[in-house]
Coordinates of C-alpha atoms in Angstrom, one line a residue:
M1 CA -0.1 -0.1 0.1
Q2 CA 2.9 2.4 0.8
N3 CA 4.7 1.7 -1.9
T4 CA 1.8 2.7 -4.3
L5 CA 1.2 6.0 -2.5
D6 CA 4.3 6.4 -3.5
E7 CA 4.2 5.7 -6.8
L8 CA 1.3 7.9 -7.1
R9 CA 3.0 10.8 -5.4
T10 CA 6.0 10.5 -7.7
T11 CA 3.6 10.8 -10.8
T12 CA 1.7 13.4 -9.4
E13 CA 4.7 15.5 -9.0
T14 CA 6.3 14.7 -12.0
L15 CA 2.8 15.7 -13.9
M16 CA 2.9 18.9 -11.7
D17 CA 6.4 19.9 -12.9
E18 CA 5.6 19.0 -16.4
Q19 CA 2.2 21.2 -16.2
Q20 CA 4.6 24.2 -14.9
Q21 CA 6.9 24.1 -17.7
L22 CA 4.2 24.2 -20.3
R23 CA 2.5 26.8 -18.4
S24 CA 5.7 28.7 -18.8
E25 CA 6.3 27.9 -22.0
N26 CA 2.8 29.0 -23.2
C27 CA 3.4 32.7 -21.3
E28 CA 6.5 32.7 -23.2
M29 CA 4.9 32.0 -26.6
R30 CA 1.9 34.6 -25.6
R31 CA 4.1 37.4 -24.7
Q32 CA 6.6 36.4 -28.4
L33 CA 3.1 36.6 -30.5
E34 CA 2.2 39.9 -28.6
L35 CA 5.9 41.3 -30.1
N36 CA 5.4 39.5 -33.3
E37 CA 1.9 41.3 -33.6
I38 CA 3.0 44.5 -32.8
E39 CA 6.5 44.3 -35.2
I40 CA 3.7 43.0 -37.8
D41 CA 1.8 46.2 -37.4
K42 CA 4.7 48.7 -37.3
L43 CA 5.7 47.1 -40.8
K44 CA 2.0 47.3 -42.0
Q45 CA 2.1 50.9 -41.5
E46 CA 5.4 51.7 -42.8
T47 CA 4.6 50.2 -46.1
L48 CA 0.9 52.3 -45.8
R49 CA 2.7 55.4 -45.2
K50 CA 4.8 55.2 -48.8
T51 CA 1.7 54.1 -50.6
L52 CA 0.4 56.5 -53.7
E53 CA -3.1 55.1 -55.2
I54 CA -4.6 56.8 -58.0
S55 CA -8.0 55.1 -59.0
N56 CA -10.7 55.4 -61.4
V57 CA -8.1 56.4 -64.4
P58 CA -10.6 56.6 -67.1
V59 CA -10.0 53.3 -70.0
T60 CA -9.2 54.8 -73.1
E61 CA -8.9 52.7 -76.3
G62 CA -5.4 52.4 -77.7
E63 CA -3.6 53.8 -74.5
D64 CA -0.5 53.1 -73.2
L65 CA -1.3 53.2 -69.3
F66 CA 2.0 51.8 -68.7
G67 CA 4.2 54.4 -70.6
I68 CA 1.9 57.1 -68.5
V69 CA 2.0 55.3 -65.3
A70 CA 6.0 55.0 -65.9
Q71 CA 6.3 58.6 -66.6
I72 CA 4.2 59.4 -63.3
C73 CA 7.0 56.9 -61.5
Q74 CA 9.7 59.0 -62.8
K75 CA 8.4 62.0 -61.4
G76 CA 8.0 60.2 -58.4
S77 CA 11.4 59.1 -57.8
A78 CA 9.9 54.8 -58.5
S79 CA 12.0 53.3 -61.0
H80 CA 10.3 50.2 -62.1
L81 CA 6.9 48.5 -62.1
T82 CA 5.8 45.3 -60.0
G83 CA 3.3 42.9 -60.0
P84 CA 0.8 41.6 -62.6
R85 CA 0.5 43.8 -65.6
S86 CA -3.3 43.7 -65.8
R87 CA -5.6 46.1 -67.5
K88 CA -7.6 47.1 -64.3
F89 CA -4.7 47.2 -61.9
L90 CA -1.0 48.3 -61.8
H91 CA 1.2 48.3 -58.3
L92 CA 4.7 50.1 -58.5
S93 CA 7.2 49.7 -55.9
K94 CA 9.5 51.8 -54.7
S95 CA 6.9 55.0 -54.4
N96 CA 4.2 51.9 -53.7
L97 CA 2.2 53.4 -56.5
A98 CA -1.1 51.7 -57.0
V99 CA -3.7 52.6 -60.1
R100 CA -6.8 51.2 -60.6
R101 CA -8.2 51.6 -64.1
K102 CA -12.1 53.0 -64.1
E103 CA -14.2 50.4 -65.6
T104 CA -16.4 52.1 -68.4
K105 CA -19.7 50.8 -69.3
C106 CA -21.1 50.3 -73.0
L107 CA -24.2 52.2 -73.1
G108 CA -27.0 51.1 -75.4
R109 CA -28.7 53.5 -77.9
R110 CA -31.3 54.2 -75.6
E111 CA -29.0 55.1 -72.4
R112 CA -27.0 57.3 -74.8
K113 CA -29.7 59.3 -76.1
R114 CA -31.2 59.9 -72.1
N115 CA -27.3 61.2 -71.3
S116 CA -27.3 63.3 -74.1
R117 CA -30.9 64.9 -73.2
R118 CA -29.4 65.4 -69.6
Q119 CA -26.3 67.0 -71.1
S120 CA -28.5 69.3 -73.2

């Protein structure tokens, strides 16, 4: 009987030590997580501070949007394009210039008449 109690006591002490160690590790990981979240927030803010976004750029048939944006970048000290070269969105590095193209809707004959009457 005494032998069984000693084994239980030893097992309980071992489990308590392991539990304390796990709690300590958990506390350290939570502290590190908070520090990482603060660092991520700082980095996001730093990135956003250098961003210039131009939106609702009208779409013109045959226009070289990339050439126009490159001219803007040269004046704004950005040197090259990054990201996908899609027709709807451009992203430029260094000065972090983002350009979004305005979607134009093809108007039917009735809508064009209505619009021309309103403008008259």
